[in-house]
mmCIF file with all atom_site columns, C-alpha atoms and ligand atoms in Angstrom:
data_model
loop_
_atom_site.group_PDB
_atom_site.id
_atom_site.type_symbol
_atom_site.label_atom_id
_atom_site.label_alt_id
_atom_site.label_comp_id
_atom_site.label_asym_id
_atom_site.label_entity_id
_atom_site.label_seq_id
_atom_site.pdbx_PDB_ins_code
_atom_site.Cartn_x
_atom_site.Cartn_y
_atom_site.Cartn_z
_atom_site.occupancy
_atom_site.B_iso_or_equiv
_atom_site.pdbx_formal_charge
_atom_site.auth_seq_id
_atom_site.auth_comp_id
_atom_site.auth_asym_id
_atom_site.auth_atom_id
_atom_site.pdbx_PDB_model_num
ATOM   1   C  CA  . UNK A 1 1   ? -23.222 -22.171 -20.990 1.00 0.00 ? 1   UNK A CA  1
ATOM   2   C  CA  . UNK A 1 2   ? -24.424 -19.322 -18.835 1.00 0.00 ? 2   UNK A CA  1
ATOM   3   C  CA  . UNK A 1 3   ? -23.687 -15.637 -19.289 1.00 0.00 ? 3   UNK A CA  1
ATOM   4   C  CA  . UNK A 1 4   ? -22.852 -14.060 -15.947 1.00 0.00 ? 4   UNK A CA  1
ATOM   5   C  CA  . UNK A 1 5   ? -21.847 -10.565 -14.843 1.00 0.00 ? 5   UNK A CA  1
ATOM   6   C  CA  . UNK A 1 6   ? -19.361 -9.990  -12.053 1.00 0.00 ? 6   UNK A CA  1
ATOM   7   C  CA  . UNK A 1 7   ? -18.803 -6.723  -10.202 1.00 0.00 ? 7   UNK A CA  1
ATOM   8   C  CA  . UNK A 1 8   ? -15.183 -5.705  -9.666  1.00 0.00 ? 8   UNK A CA  1
ATOM   9   C  CA  . UNK A 1 9   ? -14.061 -3.348  -6.910  1.00 0.00 ? 9   UNK A CA  1
ATOM   10  C  CA  . UNK A 1 10  ? -10.827 -2.342  -5.192  1.00 0.00 ? 10  UNK A CA  1
ATOM   11  C  CA  . UNK A 1 11  ? -9.861  0.478   -2.843  1.00 0.00 ? 11  UNK A CA  1
ATOM   12  C  CA  . UNK A 1 12  ? -6.474  -0.497  -1.450  1.00 0.00 ? 12  UNK A CA  1
ATOM   13  C  CA  . UNK A 1 13  ? -3.059  -0.727  -3.064  1.00 0.00 ? 13  UNK A CA  1
ATOM   14  C  CA  . UNK A 1 14  ? -2.582  -0.705  -6.836  1.00 0.00 ? 14  UNK A CA  1
ATOM   15  C  CA  . UNK A 1 15  ? -6.285  -0.899  -7.607  1.00 0.00 ? 15  UNK A CA  1
ATOM   16  C  CA  . UNK A 1 16  ? -6.168  -1.178  -11.381 1.00 0.00 ? 16  UNK A CA  1
ATOM   17  C  CA  . UNK A 1 17  ? -3.376  -3.763  -11.371 1.00 0.00 ? 17  UNK A CA  1
ATOM   18  C  CA  . UNK A 1 18  ? -5.285  -5.840  -8.837  1.00 0.00 ? 18  UNK A CA  1
ATOM   19  C  CA  . UNK A 1 19  ? -8.544  -5.680  -10.775 1.00 0.00 ? 19  UNK A CA  1
ATOM   20  C  CA  . UNK A 1 20  ? -6.835  -6.625  -14.034 1.00 0.00 ? 20  UNK A CA  1
ATOM   21  C  CA  . UNK A 1 21  ? -5.132  -9.546  -12.282 1.00 0.00 ? 21  UNK A CA  1
ATOM   22  C  CA  . UNK A 1 22  ? -8.516  -10.665 -10.991 1.00 0.00 ? 22  UNK A CA  1
ATOM   23  C  CA  . UNK A 1 23  ? -9.840  -10.626 -14.557 1.00 0.00 ? 23  UNK A CA  1
ATOM   24  C  CA  . UNK A 1 24  ? -6.794  -12.638 -15.715 1.00 0.00 ? 24  UNK A CA  1
ATOM   25  C  CA  . UNK A 1 25  ? -7.345  -15.198 -12.963 1.00 0.00 ? 25  UNK A CA  1
ATOM   26  C  CA  . UNK A 1 26  ? -11.004 -15.445 -13.934 1.00 0.00 ? 26  UNK A CA  1
ATOM   27  C  CA  . UNK A 1 27  ? -10.056 -15.987 -17.572 1.00 0.00 ? 27  UNK A CA  1
ATOM   28  C  CA  . UNK A 1 28  ? -7.656  -18.728 -16.463 1.00 0.00 ? 28  UNK A CA  1
ATOM   29  C  CA  . UNK A 1 29  ? -10.203 -20.483 -14.230 1.00 0.00 ? 29  UNK A CA  1
ATOM   30  C  CA  . UNK A 1 30  ? -11.664 -23.801 -15.375 1.00 0.00 ? 30  UNK A CA  1
ATOM   31  C  CA  . UNK A 1 31  ? -15.022 -23.438 -17.071 1.00 0.00 ? 31  UNK A CA  1
ATOM   32  C  CA  . UNK A 1 32  ? -14.900 -19.648 -17.330 1.00 0.00 ? 32  UNK A CA  1
ATOM   33  C  CA  . UNK A 1 33  ? -14.195 -17.440 -20.312 1.00 0.00 ? 33  UNK A CA  1
ATOM   34  C  CA  . UNK A 1 34  ? -14.108 -13.676 -20.198 1.00 0.00 ? 34  UNK A CA  1
ATOM   35  C  CA  . UNK A 1 35  ? -16.276 -12.019 -22.826 1.00 0.00 ? 35  UNK A CA  1
ATOM   36  C  CA  . UNK A 1 36  ? -16.033 -8.299  -22.078 1.00 0.00 ? 36  UNK A CA  1
ATOM   37  C  CA  . UNK A 1 37  ? -14.626 -5.940  -19.450 1.00 0.00 ? 37  UNK A CA  1
ATOM   38  C  CA  . UNK A 1 38  ? -16.135 -2.521  -18.789 1.00 0.00 ? 38  UNK A CA  1
ATOM   39  C  CA  . UNK A 1 39  ? -14.132 0.616   -18.230 1.00 0.00 ? 39  UNK A CA  1
ATOM   40  C  CA  . UNK A 1 40  ? -12.923 0.990   -14.674 1.00 0.00 ? 40  UNK A CA  1
ATOM   41  C  CA  . UNK A 1 41  ? -14.264 4.043   -12.932 1.00 0.00 ? 41  UNK A CA  1
ATOM   42  C  CA  . UNK A 1 42  ? -13.401 5.808   -9.716  1.00 0.00 ? 42  UNK A CA  1
ATOM   43  C  CA  . UNK A 1 43  ? -16.280 5.976   -7.258  1.00 0.00 ? 43  UNK A CA  1
ATOM   44  C  CA  . UNK A 1 44  ? -16.761 7.417   -3.804  1.00 0.00 ? 44  UNK A CA  1
ATOM   45  C  CA  . UNK A 1 45  ? -17.260 4.861   -1.051  1.00 0.00 ? 45  UNK A CA  1
ATOM   46  C  CA  . UNK A 1 46  ? -20.887 4.117   -0.131  1.00 0.00 ? 46  UNK A CA  1
ATOM   47  C  CA  . UNK A 1 47  ? -21.922 3.130   3.382   1.00 0.00 ? 47  UNK A CA  1
ATOM   48  C  CA  . UNK A 1 48  ? -18.616 3.316   5.252   1.00 0.00 ? 48  UNK A CA  1
ATOM   49  C  CA  . UNK A 1 49  ? -17.506 6.607   3.697   1.00 0.00 ? 49  UNK A CA  1
ATOM   50  C  CA  . UNK A 1 50  ? -14.314 7.033   5.720   1.00 0.00 ? 50  UNK A CA  1
ATOM   51  C  CA  . UNK A 1 51  ? -12.137 4.991   3.378   1.00 0.00 ? 51  UNK A CA  1
ATOM   52  C  CA  . UNK A 1 52  ? -10.281 5.504   0.091   1.00 0.00 ? 52  UNK A CA  1
ATOM   53  C  CA  . UNK A 1 53  ? -12.138 5.839   -3.216  1.00 0.00 ? 53  UNK A CA  1
ATOM   54  C  CA  . UNK A 1 54  ? -12.891 2.681   -5.143  1.00 0.00 ? 54  UNK A CA  1
ATOM   55  C  CA  . UNK A 1 55  ? -12.156 1.633   -8.653  1.00 0.00 ? 55  UNK A CA  1
ATOM   56  C  CA  . UNK A 1 56  ? -15.155 -0.302  -10.001 1.00 0.00 ? 56  UNK A CA  1
ATOM   57  C  CA  . UNK A 1 57  ? -16.084 -2.175  -13.129 1.00 0.00 ? 57  UNK A CA  1
ATOM   58  C  CA  . UNK A 1 58  ? -17.974 -5.205  -14.412 1.00 0.00 ? 58  UNK A CA  1
ATOM   59  C  CA  . UNK A 1 59  ? -16.773 -8.251  -16.320 1.00 0.00 ? 59  UNK A CA  1
ATOM   60  C  CA  . UNK A 1 60  ? -19.024 -10.437 -18.479 1.00 0.00 ? 60  UNK A CA  1
ATOM   61  C  CA  . UNK A 1 61  ? -18.210 -14.147 -18.574 1.00 0.00 ? 61  UNK A CA  1
ATOM   62  C  CA  . UNK A 1 62  ? -19.518 -17.285 -20.221 1.00 0.00 ? 62  UNK A CA  1
ATOM   63  C  CA  . UNK A 1 63  ? -19.329 -20.256 -17.897 1.00 0.00 ? 63  UNK A CA  1
ATOM   64  C  CA  . UNK A 1 64  ? -20.106 -23.953 -17.695 1.00 0.00 ? 64  UNK A CA  1
ATOM   65  C  CA  . UNK A 1 65  ? -19.984 -23.717 -13.883 1.00 0.00 ? 65  UNK A CA  1
ATOM   66  C  CA  . UNK A 1 66  ? -23.091 -23.436 -11.776 1.00 0.00 ? 66  UNK A CA  1
ATOM   67  C  CA  . UNK A 1 67  ? -23.592 -20.270 -9.725  1.00 0.00 ? 67  UNK A CA  1
ATOM   68  C  CA  . UNK A 1 68  ? -22.205 -21.775 -6.528  1.00 0.00 ? 68  UNK A CA  1
ATOM   69  C  CA  . UNK A 1 69  ? -19.027 -22.997 -8.233  1.00 0.00 ? 69  UNK A CA  1
ATOM   70  C  CA  . UNK A 1 70  ? -18.575 -19.613 -9.893  1.00 0.00 ? 70  UNK A CA  1
ATOM   71  C  CA  . UNK A 1 71  ? -18.958 -17.856 -6.531  1.00 0.00 ? 71  UNK A CA  1
ATOM   72  C  CA  . UNK A 1 72  ? -16.384 -20.231 -5.028  1.00 0.00 ? 72  UNK A CA  1
ATOM   73  C  CA  . UNK A 1 73  ? -14.009 -19.283 -7.856  1.00 0.00 ? 73  UNK A CA  1
ATOM   74  C  CA  . UNK A 1 74  ? -14.573 -15.589 -7.107  1.00 0.00 ? 74  UNK A CA  1
ATOM   75  C  CA  . UNK A 1 75  ? -13.926 -16.056 -3.394  1.00 0.00 ? 75  UNK A CA  1
ATOM   76  C  CA  . UNK A 1 76  ? -10.749 -17.983 -4.172  1.00 0.00 ? 76  UNK A CA  1
ATOM   77  C  CA  . UNK A 1 77  ? -9.482  -15.166 -6.408  1.00 0.00 ? 77  UNK A CA  1
ATOM   78  C  CA  . UNK A 1 78  ? -10.334 -12.636 -3.678  1.00 0.00 ? 78  UNK A CA  1
ATOM   79  C  CA  . UNK A 1 79  ? -8.274  -14.666 -1.221  1.00 0.00 ? 79  UNK A CA  1
ATOM   80  C  CA  . UNK A 1 80  ? -5.377  -14.974 -3.608  1.00 0.00 ? 80  UNK A CA  1
ATOM   81  C  CA  . UNK A 1 81  ? -5.229  -11.250 -4.386  1.00 0.00 ? 81  UNK A CA  1
ATOM   82  C  CA  . UNK A 1 82  ? -6.090  -10.097 -0.883  1.00 0.00 ? 82  UNK A CA  1
ATOM   83  C  CA  . UNK A 1 83  ? -2.848  -11.495 0.426   1.00 0.00 ? 83  UNK A CA  1
ATOM   84  C  CA  . UNK A 1 84  ? -0.283  -8.896  1.463   1.00 0.00 ? 84  UNK A CA  1
ATOM   85  C  CA  . UNK A 1 85  ? 3.440   -9.478  1.687   1.00 0.00 ? 85  UNK A CA  1
ATOM   86  C  CA  . UNK A 1 86  ? 3.593   -9.194  5.432   1.00 0.00 ? 86  UNK A CA  1
ATOM   87  C  CA  . UNK A 1 87  ? 3.467   -11.555 8.368   1.00 0.00 ? 87  UNK A CA  1
ATOM   88  C  CA  . UNK A 1 88  ? -0.284  -11.348 8.507   1.00 0.00 ? 88  UNK A CA  1
ATOM   89  C  CA  . UNK A 1 89  ? -3.275  -11.397 6.211   1.00 0.00 ? 89  UNK A CA  1
ATOM   90  C  CA  . UNK A 1 90  ? -4.075  -7.810  5.375   1.00 0.00 ? 90  UNK A CA  1
ATOM   91  C  CA  . UNK A 1 91  ? -7.344  -6.193  4.423   1.00 0.00 ? 91  UNK A CA  1
ATOM   92  C  CA  . UNK A 1 92  ? -9.042  -7.434  1.306   1.00 0.00 ? 92  UNK A CA  1
ATOM   93  C  CA  . UNK A 1 93  ? -7.851  -5.554  -1.751  1.00 0.00 ? 93  UNK A CA  1
ATOM   94  C  CA  . UNK A 1 94  ? -10.450 -6.750  -4.207  1.00 0.00 ? 94  UNK A CA  1
ATOM   95  C  CA  . UNK A 1 95  ? -14.195 -7.444  -4.098  1.00 0.00 ? 95  UNK A CA  1
ATOM   96  C  CA  . UNK A 1 96  ? -15.799 -9.734  -6.650  1.00 0.00 ? 96  UNK A CA  1
ATOM   97  C  CA  . UNK A 1 97  ? -19.590 -9.896  -6.594  1.00 0.00 ? 97  UNK A CA  1
ATOM   98  C  CA  . UNK A 1 98  ? -21.759 -12.192 -8.640  1.00 0.00 ? 98  UNK A CA  1
ATOM   99  C  CA  . UNK A 1 99  ? -24.271 -9.663  -9.929  1.00 0.00 ? 99  UNK A CA  1
ATOM   100 C  CA  . UNK A 1 100 ? -26.276 -11.685 -12.433 1.00 0.00 ? 100 UNK A CA  1
ATOM   101 C  CA  . UNK A 1 101 ? -26.186 -15.376 -13.383 1.00 0.00 ? 101 UNK A CA  1
ATOM   102 C  CA  . UNK A 1 102 ? -28.201 -15.948 -16.530 1.00 0.00 ? 102 UNK A CA  1
ATOM   103 C  CA  . UNK A 1 103 ? -31.886 -15.814 -15.713 1.00 0.00 ? 103 UNK A CA  1
ATOM   104 C  CA  . UNK A 1 104 ? -31.465 -17.529 -12.373 1.00 0.00 ? 104 UNK A CA  1
ATOM   105 C  CA  . UNK A 1 105 ? -32.833 -16.288 -9.090  1.00 0.00 ? 105 UNK A CA  1
ATOM   106 C  CA  . UNK A 1 106 ? -31.068 -17.853 -6.120  1.00 0.00 ? 106 UNK A CA  1
ATOM   107 C  CA  . UNK A 1 107 ? -31.590 -17.254 -2.421  1.00 0.00 ? 107 UNK A CA  1
ATOM   108 C  CA  . UNK A 1 108 ? -29.463 -19.670 -0.455  1.00 0.00 ? 108 UNK A CA  1
ATOM   109 C  CA  . UNK A 1 109 ? -27.242 -19.274 2.536   1.00 0.00 ? 109 UNK A CA  1
ATOM   110 C  CA  . UNK A 1 110 ? -24.131 -17.450 1.293   1.00 0.00 ? 110 UNK A CA  1
ATOM   111 C  CA  . UNK A 1 111 ? -25.454 -16.899 -2.215  1.00 0.00 ? 111 UNK A CA  1
ATOM   112 C  CA  . UNK A 1 112 ? -28.105 -14.465 -3.374  1.00 0.00 ? 112 UNK A CA  1
ATOM   113 C  CA  . UNK A 1 113 ? -28.471 -13.801 -7.112  1.00 0.00 ? 113 UNK A CA  1
ATOM   114 C  CA  . UNK A 1 114 ? -29.105 -11.302 -8.599  1.00 0.00 ? 114 UNK A CA  1
ATOM   115 C  CA  . UNK A 1 115 ? -26.928 -9.497  -6.071  1.00 0.00 ? 115 UNK A CA  1
ATOM   116 C  CA  . UNK A 1 116 ? -29.331 -8.096  -3.445  1.00 0.00 ? 116 UNK A CA  1
ATOM   117 C  CA  . UNK A 1 117 ? -27.900 -4.570  -3.522  1.00 0.00 ? 117 UNK A CA  1
ATOM   118 C  CA  . UNK A 1 118 ? -27.514 -4.250  -7.278  1.00 0.00 ? 118 UNK A CA  1
ATOM   119 C  CA  . UNK A 1 119 ? -30.538 -1.969  -7.742  1.00 0.00 ? 119 UNK A CA  1
ATOM   120 C  CA  . UNK A 1 120 ? -29.129 0.664   -5.385  1.00 0.00 ? 120 UNK A CA  1
ATOM   121 C  CA  . UNK A 1 121 ? -25.467 0.483   -6.440  1.00 0.00 ? 121 UNK A CA  1
ATOM   122 C  CA  . UNK A 1 122 ? -24.664 2.971   -9.168  1.00 0.00 ? 122 UNK A CA  1
ATOM   123 C  CA  . UNK A 1 123 ? -21.044 1.765   -9.128  1.00 0.00 ? 123 UNK A CA  1
ATOM   124 C  CA  . UNK A 1 124 ? -22.284 -1.647  -10.316 1.00 0.00 ? 124 UNK A CA  1
ATOM   125 C  CA  . UNK A 1 125 ? -25.216 -0.568  -12.512 1.00 0.00 ? 125 UNK A CA  1
ATOM   126 C  CA  . UNK A 1 126 ? -23.242 1.974   -14.553 1.00 0.00 ? 126 UNK A CA  1
ATOM   127 C  CA  . UNK A 1 127 ? -20.558 -0.422  -15.820 1.00 0.00 ? 127 UNK A CA  1
ATOM   128 C  CA  . UNK A 1 128 ? -23.209 -3.129  -16.259 1.00 0.00 ? 128 UNK A CA  1
ATOM   129 C  CA  . UNK A 1 129 ? -25.244 -0.734  -18.409 1.00 0.00 ? 129 UNK A CA  1
ATOM   130 C  CA  . UNK A 1 130 ? -22.109 0.093   -20.380 1.00 0.00 ? 130 UNK A CA  1
ATOM   131 C  CA  . UNK A 1 131 ? -21.758 -3.582  -21.324 1.00 0.00 ? 131 UNK A CA  1
ATOM   132 C  CA  . UNK A 1 132 ? -25.399 -4.529  -21.670 1.00 0.00 ? 132 UNK A CA  1
ATOM   133 C  CA  . UNK A 1 133 ? -27.999 -1.773  -21.269 1.00 0.00 ? 133 UNK A CA  1
ATOM   134 C  CA  . UNK A 1 134 ? -30.814 -3.998  -22.525 1.00 0.00 ? 134 UNK A CA  1
ATOM   135 C  CA  . UNK A 1 135 ? -30.135 -6.897  -20.176 1.00 0.00 ? 135 UNK A CA  1
ATOM   136 C  CA  . UNK A 1 136 ? -33.241 -7.799  -18.208 1.00 0.00 ? 136 UNK A CA  1
ATOM   137 C  CA  . UNK A 1 137 ? -32.202 -8.638  -14.659 1.00 0.00 ? 137 UNK A CA  1
ATOM   138 C  CA  . UNK A 1 138 ? -34.533 -11.123 -12.936 1.00 0.00 ? 138 UNK A CA  1
ATOM   139 C  CA  . UNK A 1 139 ? -36.678 -9.239  -10.440 1.00 0.00 ? 139 UNK A CA  1
ATOM   140 C  CA  . UNK A 1 140 ? -35.331 -5.817  -11.473 1.00 0.00 ? 140 UNK A CA  1
ATOM   141 C  CA  . UNK A 1 141 ? -36.014 -5.321  -15.162 1.00 0.00 ? 141 UNK A CA  1
ATOM   142 C  CA  . UNK A 1 142 ? -33.890 -3.647  -17.790 1.00 0.00 ? 142 UNK A CA  1
ATOM   143 C  CA  . UNK A 1 143 ? -30.496 -2.405  -16.579 1.00 0.00 ? 143 UNK A CA  1
ATOM   144 C  CA  . UNK A 1 144 ? -30.817 0.974   -18.332 1.00 0.00 ? 144 UNK A CA  1
ATOM   145 C  CA  . UNK A 1 145 ? -34.191 1.562   -16.671 1.00 0.00 ? 145 UNK A CA  1
ATOM   146 C  CA  . UNK A 1 146 ? -33.001 0.473   -13.218 1.00 0.00 ? 146 UNK A CA  1
ATOM   147 C  CA  . UNK A 1 147 ? -30.113 2.917   -13.589 1.00 0.00 ? 147 UNK A CA  1
ATOM   148 C  CA  . UNK A 1 148 ? -32.424 5.713   -14.750 1.00 0.00 ? 148 UNK A CA  1
ATOM   149 C  CA  . UNK A 1 149 ? -34.585 5.163   -11.661 1.00 0.00 ? 149 UNK A CA  1
ATOM   150 C  CA  . UNK A 1 150 ? -31.551 5.981   -9.485  1.00 0.00 ? 150 UNK A CA  1
ATOM   151 C  CA  . UNK A 1 151 ? -31.244 9.421   -11.100 1.00 0.00 ? 151 UNK A CA  1
HETATM 152 P  P1  . ADP B 2 .   ? -20.367 -7.139  -0.359  1.00 0.00 ? 201 ADP B P1  1
HETATM 153 O  O1  . ADP B 2 .   ? -21.824 -7.463  -0.487  1.00 0.00 ? 201 ADP B O1  1
HETATM 154 O  O2  . ADP B 2 .   ? -20.171 -5.717  0.057   1.00 0.00 ? 201 ADP B O2  1
HETATM 155 O  O3  . ADP B 2 .   ? -19.588 -7.527  -1.562  1.00 0.00 ? 201 ADP B O3  1
HETATM 156 P  P2  . ADP B 2 .   ? -18.721 -9.083  0.989   1.00 0.00 ? 201 ADP B P2  1
HETATM 157 O  O4  . ADP B 2 .   ? -17.913 -9.186  -0.253  1.00 0.00 ? 201 ADP B O4  1
HETATM 158 O  O5  . ADP B 2 .   ? -17.973 -8.854  2.241   1.00 0.00 ? 201 ADP B O5  1
HETATM 159 O  O6  . ADP B 2 .   ? -19.827 -7.996  0.874   1.00 0.00 ? 201 ADP B O6  1
HETATM 160 O  O7  . ADP B 2 .   ? -19.609 -10.374 1.159   1.00 0.00 ? 201 ADP B O7  1
HETATM 161 C  C1  . ADP B 2 .   ? -19.075 -11.607 0.845   1.00 0.00 ? 201 ADP B C1  1
HETATM 162 C  C2  . ADP B 2 .   ? -20.063 -12.701 1.148   1.00 0.00 ? 201 ADP B C2  1
HETATM 163 O  O8  . ADP B 2 .   ? -21.310 -12.470 0.553   1.00 0.00 ? 201 ADP B O8  1
HETATM 164 C  C3  . ADP B 2 .   ? -19.533 -13.997 0.555   1.00 0.00 ? 201 ADP B C3  1
HETATM 165 O  O9  . ADP B 2 .   ? -18.993 -14.780 1.579   1.00 0.00 ? 201 ADP B O9  1
HETATM 166 C  C4  . ADP B 2 .   ? -20.708 -14.637 -0.107  1.00 0.00 ? 201 ADP B C4  1
HETATM 167 O  O10 . ADP B 2 .   ? -21.020 -15.890 0.448   1.00 0.00 ? 201 ADP B O10 1
HETATM 168 C  C5  . ADP B 2 .   ? -21.857 -13.698 0.154   1.00 0.00 ? 201 ADP B C5  1
HETATM 169 N  N1  . ADP B 2 .   ? -22.661 -13.515 -1.055  1.00 0.00 ? 201 ADP B N1  1
HETATM 170 C  C6  . ADP B 2 .   ? -23.982 -13.775 -1.175  1.00 0.00 ? 201 ADP B C6  1
HETATM 171 N  N2  . ADP B 2 .   ? -24.422 -13.521 -2.410  1.00 0.00 ? 201 ADP B N2  1
HETATM 172 C  C7  . ADP B 2 .   ? -23.348 -13.093 -3.115  1.00 0.00 ? 201 ADP B C7  1
HETATM 173 C  C8  . ADP B 2 .   ? -23.171 -12.683 -4.472  1.00 0.00 ? 201 ADP B C8  1
HETATM 174 N  N3  . ADP B 2 .   ? -24.200 -12.665 -5.346  1.00 0.00 ? 201 ADP B N3  1
HETATM 175 N  N4  . ADP B 2 .   ? -21.933 -12.306 -4.845  1.00 0.00 ? 201 ADP B N4  1
HETATM 176 C  C9  . ADP B 2 .   ? -20.903 -12.306 -3.965  1.00 0.00 ? 201 ADP B C9  1
HETATM 177 N  N5  . ADP B 2 .   ? -20.994 -12.690 -2.668  1.00 0.00 ? 201 ADP B N5  1
HETATM 178 C  C10 . ADP B 2 .   ? -22.218 -13.078 -2.254  1.00 0.00 ? 201 ADP B C10 1
HETATM 179 MG MG1 . MG  B 3 .   ? -18.349 -9.147  -2.248  1.00 0.00 ? 202 MG  B MG1 1
#
């Protein structure tokens, strides 16, 4: 069993409904159980700022999957929820990022863990610190301290 933390984000459509459906789909996935869900918080977009505000949170899971299989599950859920009821595929309505996977450090094509932008993303660090302030993230250190360094 591995404890993993997944970042949740949405900025299109019914954001909270979509995020909660993503958590339900995760809980229903083979080899994954949901342990804890942070509060969802509204955050201003970072990077491309000309877009609607996000709702962000973090979910803690226990999983028997390896990191690659868990990422595949996340991408599948993104595809399922990103679908719009129109003749075409619309913009993605949910973003699921594998932030931390146990104590593993992975740098493969299509999979970097811990998530490479975690240290600079307050919208991920804050809900992660809410769930587990004392977690030591490989390569980064304690979540609460990484967050404090952003201030
Ligand atoms: P963002 O980094 O802003 O979430 P995207 O969601 O568009 O960007 O990136 C998705 C791609 O990033 C996926 O196809 C996946 O292969 C790759 N990727 C690499 N590492 C990770 C990770 N730790 N979590 C999620 N996606 C990852
Ligand atoms: Mg992503």
